[in-house]
XYZ file of C-alpha atoms in Angstrom:
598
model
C 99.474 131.419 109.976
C 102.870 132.394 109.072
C 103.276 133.803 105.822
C 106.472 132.501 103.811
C 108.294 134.788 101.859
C 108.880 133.486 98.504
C 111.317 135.136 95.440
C 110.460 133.092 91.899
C 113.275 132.292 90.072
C 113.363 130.826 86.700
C 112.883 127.244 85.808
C 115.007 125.425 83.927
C 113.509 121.748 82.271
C 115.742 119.316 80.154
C 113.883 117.540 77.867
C 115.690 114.376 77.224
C 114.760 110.953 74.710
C 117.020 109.172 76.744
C 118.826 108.439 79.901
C 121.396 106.140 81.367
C 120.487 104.691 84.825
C 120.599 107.591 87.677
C 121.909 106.772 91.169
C 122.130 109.325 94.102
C 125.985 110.002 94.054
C 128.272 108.580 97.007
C 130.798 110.329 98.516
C 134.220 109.238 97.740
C 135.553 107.633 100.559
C 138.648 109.362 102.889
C 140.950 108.744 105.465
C 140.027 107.804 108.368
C 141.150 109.535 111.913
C 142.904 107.283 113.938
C 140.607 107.634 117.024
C 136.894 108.823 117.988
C 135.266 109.412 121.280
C 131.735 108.167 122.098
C 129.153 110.649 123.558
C 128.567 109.148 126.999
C 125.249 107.052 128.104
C 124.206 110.086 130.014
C 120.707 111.935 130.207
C 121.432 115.168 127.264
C 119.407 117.481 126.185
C 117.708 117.305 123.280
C 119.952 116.818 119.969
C 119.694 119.720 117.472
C 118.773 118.454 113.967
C 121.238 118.268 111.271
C 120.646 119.612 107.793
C 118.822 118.811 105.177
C 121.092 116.684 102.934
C 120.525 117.263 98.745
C 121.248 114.531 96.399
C 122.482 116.122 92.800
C 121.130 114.766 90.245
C 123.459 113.061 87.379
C 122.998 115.165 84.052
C 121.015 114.338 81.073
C 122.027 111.694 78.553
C 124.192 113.378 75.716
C 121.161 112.094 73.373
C 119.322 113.973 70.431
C 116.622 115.545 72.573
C 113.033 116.914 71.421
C 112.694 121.278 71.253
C 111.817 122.573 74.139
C 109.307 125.793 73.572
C 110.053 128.722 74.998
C 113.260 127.526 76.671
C 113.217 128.560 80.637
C 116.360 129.402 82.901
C 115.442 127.392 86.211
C 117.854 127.997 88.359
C 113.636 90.832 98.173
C 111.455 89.208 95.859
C 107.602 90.293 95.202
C 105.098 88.996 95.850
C 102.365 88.550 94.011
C 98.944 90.060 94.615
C 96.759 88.546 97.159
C 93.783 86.411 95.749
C 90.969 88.603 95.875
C 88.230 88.528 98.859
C 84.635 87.653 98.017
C 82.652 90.739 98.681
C 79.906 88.422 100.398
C 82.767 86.757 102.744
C 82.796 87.883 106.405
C 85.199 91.054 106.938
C 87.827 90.050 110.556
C 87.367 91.973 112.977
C 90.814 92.009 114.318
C 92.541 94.864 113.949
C 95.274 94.214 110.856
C 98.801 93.343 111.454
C 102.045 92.691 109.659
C 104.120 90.094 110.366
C 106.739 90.828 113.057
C 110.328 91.779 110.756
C 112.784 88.699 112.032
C 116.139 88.748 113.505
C 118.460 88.059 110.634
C 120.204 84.734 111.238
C 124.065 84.184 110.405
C 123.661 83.284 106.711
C 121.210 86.224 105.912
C 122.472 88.451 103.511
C 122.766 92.221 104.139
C 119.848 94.503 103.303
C 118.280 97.867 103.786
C 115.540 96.784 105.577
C 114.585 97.866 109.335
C 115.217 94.997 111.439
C 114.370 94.166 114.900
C 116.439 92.072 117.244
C 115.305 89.850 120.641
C 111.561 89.586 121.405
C 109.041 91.788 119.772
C 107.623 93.047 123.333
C 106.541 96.035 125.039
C 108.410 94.728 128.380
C 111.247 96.350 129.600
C 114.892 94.801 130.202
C 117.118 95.596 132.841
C 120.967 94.870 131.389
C 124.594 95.579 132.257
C 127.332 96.451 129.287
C 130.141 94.135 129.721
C 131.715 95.244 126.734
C 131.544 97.876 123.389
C 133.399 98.166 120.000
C 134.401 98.592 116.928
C 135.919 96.161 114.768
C 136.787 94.984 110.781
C 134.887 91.387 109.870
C 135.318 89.612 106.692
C 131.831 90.645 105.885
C 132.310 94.761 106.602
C 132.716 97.212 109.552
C 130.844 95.638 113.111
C 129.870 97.617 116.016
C 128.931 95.011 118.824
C 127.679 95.349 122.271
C 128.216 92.511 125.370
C 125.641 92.443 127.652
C 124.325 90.702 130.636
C 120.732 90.755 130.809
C 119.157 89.798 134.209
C 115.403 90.328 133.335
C 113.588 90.480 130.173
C 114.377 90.077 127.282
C 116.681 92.181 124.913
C 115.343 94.092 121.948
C 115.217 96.903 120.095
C 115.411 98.088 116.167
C 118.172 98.641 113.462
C 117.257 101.112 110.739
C 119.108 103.207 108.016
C 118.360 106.457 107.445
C 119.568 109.596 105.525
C 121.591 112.317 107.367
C 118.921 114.542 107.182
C 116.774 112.493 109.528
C 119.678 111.761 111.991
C 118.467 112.863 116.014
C 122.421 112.928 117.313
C 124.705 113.591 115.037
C 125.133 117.009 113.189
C 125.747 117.767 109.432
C 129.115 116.314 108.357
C 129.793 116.533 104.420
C 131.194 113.387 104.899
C 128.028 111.389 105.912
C 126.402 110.495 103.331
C 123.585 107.937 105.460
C 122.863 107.004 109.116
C 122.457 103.605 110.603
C 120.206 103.694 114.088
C 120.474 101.307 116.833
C 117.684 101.918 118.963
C 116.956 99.959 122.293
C 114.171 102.128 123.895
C 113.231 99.740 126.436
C 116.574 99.097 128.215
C 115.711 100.178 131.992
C 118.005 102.964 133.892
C 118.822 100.938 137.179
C 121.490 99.900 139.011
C 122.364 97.315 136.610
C 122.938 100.404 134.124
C 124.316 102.587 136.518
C 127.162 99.653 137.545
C 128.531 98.717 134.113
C 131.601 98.177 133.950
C 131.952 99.518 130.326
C 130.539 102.650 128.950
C 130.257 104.251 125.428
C 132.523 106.919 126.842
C 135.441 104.328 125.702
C 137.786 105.507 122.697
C 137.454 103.042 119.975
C 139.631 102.635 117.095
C 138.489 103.234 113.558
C 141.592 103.269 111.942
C 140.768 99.673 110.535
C 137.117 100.545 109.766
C 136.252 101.308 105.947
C 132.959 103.150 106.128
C 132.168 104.786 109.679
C 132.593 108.452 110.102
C 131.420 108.980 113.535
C 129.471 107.254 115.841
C 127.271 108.855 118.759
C 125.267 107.739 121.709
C 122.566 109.296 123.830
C 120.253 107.971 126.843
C 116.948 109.019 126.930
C 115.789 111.688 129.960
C 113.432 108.851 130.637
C 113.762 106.149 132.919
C 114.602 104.091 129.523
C 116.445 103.647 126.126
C 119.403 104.391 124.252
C 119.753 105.271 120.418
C 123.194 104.815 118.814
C 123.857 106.158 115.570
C 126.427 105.448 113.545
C 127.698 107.936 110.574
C 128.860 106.407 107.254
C 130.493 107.266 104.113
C 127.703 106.136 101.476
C 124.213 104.171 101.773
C 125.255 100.723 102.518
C 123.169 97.518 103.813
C 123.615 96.069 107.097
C 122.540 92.850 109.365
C 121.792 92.011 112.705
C 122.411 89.481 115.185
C 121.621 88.806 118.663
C 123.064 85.714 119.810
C 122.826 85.672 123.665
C 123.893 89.090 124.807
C 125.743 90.177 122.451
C 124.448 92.662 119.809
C 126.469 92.580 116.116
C 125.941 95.218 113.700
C 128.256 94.323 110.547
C 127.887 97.280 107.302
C 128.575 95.520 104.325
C 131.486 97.034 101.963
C 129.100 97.476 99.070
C 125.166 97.946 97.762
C 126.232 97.763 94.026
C 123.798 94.646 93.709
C 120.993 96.439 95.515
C 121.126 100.186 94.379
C 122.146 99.544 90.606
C 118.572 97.681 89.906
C 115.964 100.799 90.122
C 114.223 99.807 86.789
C 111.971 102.879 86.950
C 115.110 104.821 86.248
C 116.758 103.011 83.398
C 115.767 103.967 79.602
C 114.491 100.895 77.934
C 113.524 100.594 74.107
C 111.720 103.756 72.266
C 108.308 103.984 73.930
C 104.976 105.787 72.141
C 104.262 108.929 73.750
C 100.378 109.387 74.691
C 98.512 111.298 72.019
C 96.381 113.712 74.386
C 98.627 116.232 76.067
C 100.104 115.180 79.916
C 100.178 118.254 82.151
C 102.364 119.084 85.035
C 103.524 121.350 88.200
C 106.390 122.152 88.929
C 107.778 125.221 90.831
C 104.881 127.284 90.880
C 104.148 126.844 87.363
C 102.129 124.747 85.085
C 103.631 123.030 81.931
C 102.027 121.174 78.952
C 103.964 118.220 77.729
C 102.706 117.057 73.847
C 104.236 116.479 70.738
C 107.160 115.646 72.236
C 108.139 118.892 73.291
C 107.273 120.966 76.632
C 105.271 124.435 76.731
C 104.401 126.530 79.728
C 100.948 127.209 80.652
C 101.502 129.743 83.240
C 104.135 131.780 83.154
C 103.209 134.171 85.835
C 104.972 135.334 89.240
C 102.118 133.821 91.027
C 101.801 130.204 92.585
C 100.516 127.627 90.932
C 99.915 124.734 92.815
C 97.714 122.322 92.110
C 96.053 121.415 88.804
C 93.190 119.217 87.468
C 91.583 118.675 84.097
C 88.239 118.514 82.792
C 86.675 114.801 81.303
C 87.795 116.140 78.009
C 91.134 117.246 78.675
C 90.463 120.151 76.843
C 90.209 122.593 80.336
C 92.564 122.832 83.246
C 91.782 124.194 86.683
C 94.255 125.422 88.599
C 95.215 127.234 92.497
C 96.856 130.590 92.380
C 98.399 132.332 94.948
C 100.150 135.366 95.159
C 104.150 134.369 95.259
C 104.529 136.206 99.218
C 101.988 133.845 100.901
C 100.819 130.358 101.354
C 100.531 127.988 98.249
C 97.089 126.941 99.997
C 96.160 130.681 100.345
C 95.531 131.279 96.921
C 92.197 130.740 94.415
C 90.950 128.753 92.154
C 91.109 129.272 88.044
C 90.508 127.682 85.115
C 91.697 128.294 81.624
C 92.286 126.220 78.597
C 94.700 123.717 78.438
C 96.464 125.767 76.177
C 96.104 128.719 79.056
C 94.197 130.862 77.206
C 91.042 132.418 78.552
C 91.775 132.975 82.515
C 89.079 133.173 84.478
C 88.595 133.193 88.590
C 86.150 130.961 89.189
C 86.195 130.928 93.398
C 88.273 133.025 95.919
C 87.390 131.977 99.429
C 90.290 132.340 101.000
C 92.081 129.268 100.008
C 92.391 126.639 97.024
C 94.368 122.921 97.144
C 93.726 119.833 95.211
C 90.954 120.603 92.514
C 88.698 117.873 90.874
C 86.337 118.049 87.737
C 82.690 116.476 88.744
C 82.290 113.379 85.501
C 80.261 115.751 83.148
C 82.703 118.675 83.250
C 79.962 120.970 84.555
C 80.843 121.526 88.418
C 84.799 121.589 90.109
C 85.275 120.602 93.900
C 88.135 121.823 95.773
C 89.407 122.096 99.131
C 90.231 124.627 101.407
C 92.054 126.124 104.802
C 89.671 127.063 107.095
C 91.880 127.339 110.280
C 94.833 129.172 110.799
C 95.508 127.207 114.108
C 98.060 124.130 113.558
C 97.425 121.060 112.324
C 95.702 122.929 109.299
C 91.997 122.223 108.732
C 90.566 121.787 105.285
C 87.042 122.310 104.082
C 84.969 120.969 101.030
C 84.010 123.398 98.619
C 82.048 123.192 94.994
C 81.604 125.940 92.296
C 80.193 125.795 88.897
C 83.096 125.463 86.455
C 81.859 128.603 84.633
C 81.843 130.661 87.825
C 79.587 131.701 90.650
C 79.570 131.655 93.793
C 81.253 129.143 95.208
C 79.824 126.455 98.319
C 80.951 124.698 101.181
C 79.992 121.505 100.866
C 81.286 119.978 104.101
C 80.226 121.136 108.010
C 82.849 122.695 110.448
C 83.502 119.469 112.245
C 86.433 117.561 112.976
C 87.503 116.034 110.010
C 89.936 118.109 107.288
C 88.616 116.867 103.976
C 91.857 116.026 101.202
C 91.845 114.426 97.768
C 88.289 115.165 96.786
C 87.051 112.786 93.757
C 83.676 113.012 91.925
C 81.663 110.072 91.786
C 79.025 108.755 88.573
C 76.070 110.128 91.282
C 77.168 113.449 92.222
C 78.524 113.109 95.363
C 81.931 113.445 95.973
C 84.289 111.780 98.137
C 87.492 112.852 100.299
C 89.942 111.474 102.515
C 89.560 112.506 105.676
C 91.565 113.088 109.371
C 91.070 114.147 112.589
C 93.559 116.057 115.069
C 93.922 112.265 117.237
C 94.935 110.758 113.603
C 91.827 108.722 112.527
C 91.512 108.640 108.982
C 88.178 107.745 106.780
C 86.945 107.813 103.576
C 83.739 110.409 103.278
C 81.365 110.495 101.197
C 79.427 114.258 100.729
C 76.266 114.276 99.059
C 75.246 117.927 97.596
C 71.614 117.380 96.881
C 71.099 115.789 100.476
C 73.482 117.911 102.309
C 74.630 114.368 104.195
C 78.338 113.474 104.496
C 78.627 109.683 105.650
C 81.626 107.559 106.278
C 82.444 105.179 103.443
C 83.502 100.994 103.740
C 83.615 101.065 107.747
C 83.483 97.525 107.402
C 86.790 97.107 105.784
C 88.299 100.229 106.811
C 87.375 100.385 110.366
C 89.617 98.293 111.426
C 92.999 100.467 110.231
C 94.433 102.462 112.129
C 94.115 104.783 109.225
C 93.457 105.276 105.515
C 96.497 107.485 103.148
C 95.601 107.873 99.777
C 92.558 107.468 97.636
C 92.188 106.843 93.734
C 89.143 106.810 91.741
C 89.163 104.721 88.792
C 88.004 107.039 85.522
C 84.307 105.633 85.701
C 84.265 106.327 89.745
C 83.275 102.457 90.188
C 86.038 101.493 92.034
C 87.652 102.640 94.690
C 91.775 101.917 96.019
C 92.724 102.987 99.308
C 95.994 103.067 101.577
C 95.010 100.712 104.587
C 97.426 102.213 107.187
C 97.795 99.001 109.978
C 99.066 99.365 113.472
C 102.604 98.755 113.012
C 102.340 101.472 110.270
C 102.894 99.656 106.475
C 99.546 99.344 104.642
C 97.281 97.047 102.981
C 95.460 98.010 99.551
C 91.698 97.796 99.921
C 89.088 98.107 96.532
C 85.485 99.265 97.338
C 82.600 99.698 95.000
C 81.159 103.315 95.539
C 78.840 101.655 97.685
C 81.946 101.150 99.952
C 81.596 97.029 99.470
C 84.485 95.812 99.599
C 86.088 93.913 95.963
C 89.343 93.316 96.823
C 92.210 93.088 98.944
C 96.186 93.485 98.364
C 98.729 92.511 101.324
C 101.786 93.503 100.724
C 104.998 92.810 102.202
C 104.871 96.267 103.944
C 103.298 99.372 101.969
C 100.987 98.734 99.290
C 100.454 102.586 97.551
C 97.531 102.969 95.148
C 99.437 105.272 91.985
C 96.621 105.203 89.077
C 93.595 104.012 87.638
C 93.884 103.218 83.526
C 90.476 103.784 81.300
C 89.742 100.001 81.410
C 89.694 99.586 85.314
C 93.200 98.157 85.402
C 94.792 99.452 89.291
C 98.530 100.365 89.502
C 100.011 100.221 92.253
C 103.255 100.066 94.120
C 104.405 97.289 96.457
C 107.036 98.884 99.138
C 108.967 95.391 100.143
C 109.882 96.607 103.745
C 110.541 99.212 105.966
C 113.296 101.461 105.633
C 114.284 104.869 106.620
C 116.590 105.454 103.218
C 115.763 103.036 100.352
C 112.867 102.446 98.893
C 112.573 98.299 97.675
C 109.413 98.651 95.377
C 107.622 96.363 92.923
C 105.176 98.232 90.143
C 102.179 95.610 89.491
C 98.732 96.004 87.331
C 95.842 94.538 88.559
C 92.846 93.899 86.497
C 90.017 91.788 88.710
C 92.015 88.773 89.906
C 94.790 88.966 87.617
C 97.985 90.354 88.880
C 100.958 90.800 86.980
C 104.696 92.512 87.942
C 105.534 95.100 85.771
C 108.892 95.936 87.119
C 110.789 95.937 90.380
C 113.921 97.511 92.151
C 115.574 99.861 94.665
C 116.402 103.588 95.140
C 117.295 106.404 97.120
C 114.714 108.209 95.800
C 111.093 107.992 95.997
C 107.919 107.558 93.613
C 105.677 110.691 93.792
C 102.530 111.867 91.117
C 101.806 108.879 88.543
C 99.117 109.338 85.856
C 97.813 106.870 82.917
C 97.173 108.744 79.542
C 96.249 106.373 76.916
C 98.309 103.301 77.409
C 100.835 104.830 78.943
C 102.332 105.996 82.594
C 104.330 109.057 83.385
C 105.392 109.337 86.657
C 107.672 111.571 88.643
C 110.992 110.319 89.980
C 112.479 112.209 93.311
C 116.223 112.212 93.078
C 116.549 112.850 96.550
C 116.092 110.555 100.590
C 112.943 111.807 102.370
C 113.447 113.062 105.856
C 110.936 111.184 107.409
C 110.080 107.250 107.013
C 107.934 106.793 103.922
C 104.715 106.591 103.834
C 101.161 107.281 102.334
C 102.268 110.784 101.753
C 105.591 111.096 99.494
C 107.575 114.416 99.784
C 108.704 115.057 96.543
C 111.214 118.284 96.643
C 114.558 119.278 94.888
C 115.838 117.198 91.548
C 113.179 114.989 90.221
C 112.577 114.062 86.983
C 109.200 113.029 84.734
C 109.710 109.671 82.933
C 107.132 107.823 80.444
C 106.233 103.970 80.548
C 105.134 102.460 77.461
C 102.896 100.130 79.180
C 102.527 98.163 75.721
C 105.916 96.705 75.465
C 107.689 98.218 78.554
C 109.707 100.720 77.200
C 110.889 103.561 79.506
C 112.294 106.853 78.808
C 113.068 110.148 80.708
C 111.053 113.244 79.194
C 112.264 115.936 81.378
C 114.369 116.845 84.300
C 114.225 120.132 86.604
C 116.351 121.619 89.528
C 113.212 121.756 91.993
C 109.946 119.101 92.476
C 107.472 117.961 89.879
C 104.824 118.125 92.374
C 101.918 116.742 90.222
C 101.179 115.378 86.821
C 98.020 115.023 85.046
């Protein structure tokens, strides 16, 4: 495994009572050039990815702030909850599917959302380009496309995503997000071959307001073609196919779409919890309490990952040494005010640590592999030390997210290298390890991410479906199932509070840059929207401390599509949620991730 060199620098955290609403910036638009040149519909190489693109955050509020101690140098609409399924109905045995996304019609506003155009089919279309451009509407900027299409049916996929995740064109300052046209079934025959337009054309921008740079490429196979299309800031977009013409038209502004992220505006003077919230973030640990912030670790090792004990009076923690792996590292524990340091395993490796219920026993996971796509092992050790045990076999699951359950046994979400994913359930005393809620789960493509409510009754678990978004399922620890959530497109499960109530996120649809989320509770059959809105950013680590939720705020576009696992990385920001009255405010803000809060 390669080993990645890593030089700590300091850490610098703004603790803040209050702050205004905070937006990724957009680039201030420029000139345009008066003329651009197409890549041609030709078989290339594959393109070379473009940079990673950082979003700066906006600075703290100018607002009386609480002390800081030590100080550090760092460098649509929702829908509501689906009525719950009665555990003794019969489970379908179909696999799960979302509804296909429809082709926007001419009165559909613009949106963020992926959108597919023509028949959703897996049956290639032969077609010849009559015609390509770029134009000014009333509505925004338009790239269209004339074809004739002599058998199949055209289709493809329109999606926005951030420069970072762009396959053609390279890093440009100036492009700030990325819209993809992607038809991957159009067929490479003669009718291709004897159009009498190509994207080698020189089309006129001079009249456009938003687009940078546009490129094509053909696929080496016998199909497809992606388009992208460079613009100046994140803006929403529709689609229409009306006969064989394809019209992409940017809108001019996402003001009323990007200025309602409610999880980043302050609102009224929440109650911070009265036990003390702790956190991770660039390879140190950090106590928030009394309204003020205090490291825990302040060594040049890694620290990674962090759990606490039942009582919250006990942390245990992964170190590694700062020139290898964060997953290479140990496992620790020390008071929660990081006194009395103690080793507690070393086998090699140490990620995502978990207190059994009575305090008395700490499960973690481990490496065991060096060969790609890392394999992790189950391990258990007696929170005052000994020698540690594997609880799991070497087979072909990699055990994540372990959580202790009222018998002893423990459970972990588990993969394979083909990309099935199961809950599993590992049983000390018995030395069994079973698959959990087959019944419900078995028909996913895959499960994401697990929480255990703070009894371990209850069970909430990322459904993944076929066409990728995910369903919420709620098992006893028996694995029947209680419950079921549909949502629009990604239901993610963020925390359990003491008195069973589920939190959890509703992702509205698919998207490549913005994330459209609703926040609901859900106690039993009672479902209630908290808040709702959009951003650039993304949700990561959410915890619920008395009656209230911190959660960490990314400032900053994945790279990828989201999904079950959210990267959170550069400016990000801890916020509290006074889940009494709603009242919001930012605590703290740092340079680099907030990986996990407790």
């Amino acid at each position: 495994m390669k080993l990645l060199l890593r030089q700590r620098v300091s850490l610098a955290l703004v603790v803040v009572a209050l702050a205004a609403c905070q937006q990724a910036p957009q680039p201030t638009a420029r000139p345009l050039q008066n003329q651009l040149t197409i890549l041609a519909l030709t078989p290339t190489g594959t393109a070379t990815p473009t940079a990673t693109v950082t979003l700066t955050p906006a600075p703290a509020s100018p607002t009386t702030a609480p002390s800081v101690t030590p100080t550090r140098t760092v460098g649509p609409s929702p829908t509501k909850g689906a009525t719950p399924i009665n555990p003794s109905a019969v489970i379908p045995q179909s696999t799960p599917q979302a509804t296909p996304l429809s082709t926007p019609t001419a009165n559909q506003s613009s949106s963020f959302c992926t959108q597919n155009f023509g028949a959703v089919t897996d049956e290639r279309f032969s077609a010849r380009l009559n015609n390509a451009g770029l134009d000014r509407t009333p509505n925004g900027d338009r790239l269209f496309l004339e074809l004739t299409s002599s058998s199949g049916p055209v289709n493809g996929q329109v999606r926005c995503v951030p420069p970072a995740a762009a396959q053609l064109l390279s890093s440009d300052s100036s492009i700030a997000s990325v819209i993809q046209i992607d038809l991957p079934l159009w067929r490479h025959d003669e009718l291709w071959s004897s159009s009498s337009v190509t994207l080698t054309k020189v089309l006129r921008l001079d009249t456009l307001q938003h687009v940078r740079s546009v490129v094509s490429q053909s696929s080496s196979d016998s199909a497809g073609v992606l388009i992208e299309i460079g613009l100046d800031q994140a803006l929403p977009f529709t689609v229409q196919l009306d006969g064989g013409r394809l019209n992409v038209v940017i809108a001019d502004t996402a003001n009323t779409v990007l200025s309602d992220d409610a999880l980043s505006k302050s609102n009224g003077k929440p109650t911070a919890p009265k036990q003390p919230v702790v956190f991770v973030s660039k390879g140190d640990l950090y106590r928030y309490e009394s309204a003020r912030v205090v490291p825990i670790t302040t060594t040049l090792a890694i620290e990674s990952a962090v759990a606490l004990s039942p009582d919250r009076t006990q942390i245990a923690f992964c170190r590694a040494n700062p020139d290898g792996l964060p997953t290479q590292g140990a496992l620790w524990t020390s008071t929660i005010d990081g006194d009395n340091e103690t080793l507690v395993a070393d086998v090699g490796g140490c990620a995502e640590p978990a207190w059994a219920l009575d305090g008395g026993v700490i499960w973690f996971t481990a490496p065991w592999s060096d060969a790609a796509p890392d394999s992790y092992r189950l391990w258990q050790v007696t929170a005052n030390g000994g020698d540690a045990n594997a609880v799991s076999p070497l087979d072909e699951w990699s055990r994540r997210m372990p959580h202790a359950l009222p018998d002893g046994s423990v459970l972990t979400v588990g993969h394979t290298d083909g990309g099935q994913g199961a809950l599993l359930i590992s049983n000390p005393l018995s030395g069994t390890d079973n698959l959990l809620g087959q019944a419900s789960l078995g028909n996913y493509a895959s499960v994401g991410k697990a929480s255990v409510s703070a009894d371990g009754t209850r069970i909430a678990v990322e459904a993944i479906r076929a066409d990728g978004g995910a369903d919420l399922v709620v098992l006893d620890q028996s694995g029947k199932q209680l419950d079921l959530i549909n949502g629009q497109w990604w239901v993610r499960p963020l925390a359990w509070g003491n008195d069973n109530t589920l939190y959890y996120l509703n992702v509205i649809c698919r998207s490549g840059q913005v994330l459209n989320y609703s926040l609901h509770s859900r106690q039993g059959s009672k479902d209630s929207q908290l808040i709702k809105g959009s951003t650039l950013g993304d949700l990561g680590s959410v915890a619920v401390v008395d009656d209230t939720m911190l959660y960490v705020r990314s400032l900053q576009s994945p790279d990828t599509e989201r999904g079950a696992q959210p990267v959170i990385g550069g400016a990000s920001e801890l916020w509290l949620y006074d889940l009494s009255n709603s009242a919001r405010t930012r605590l703290i803000a740092a340079d680099d991730g907030i990986t996990s809060v407790k």
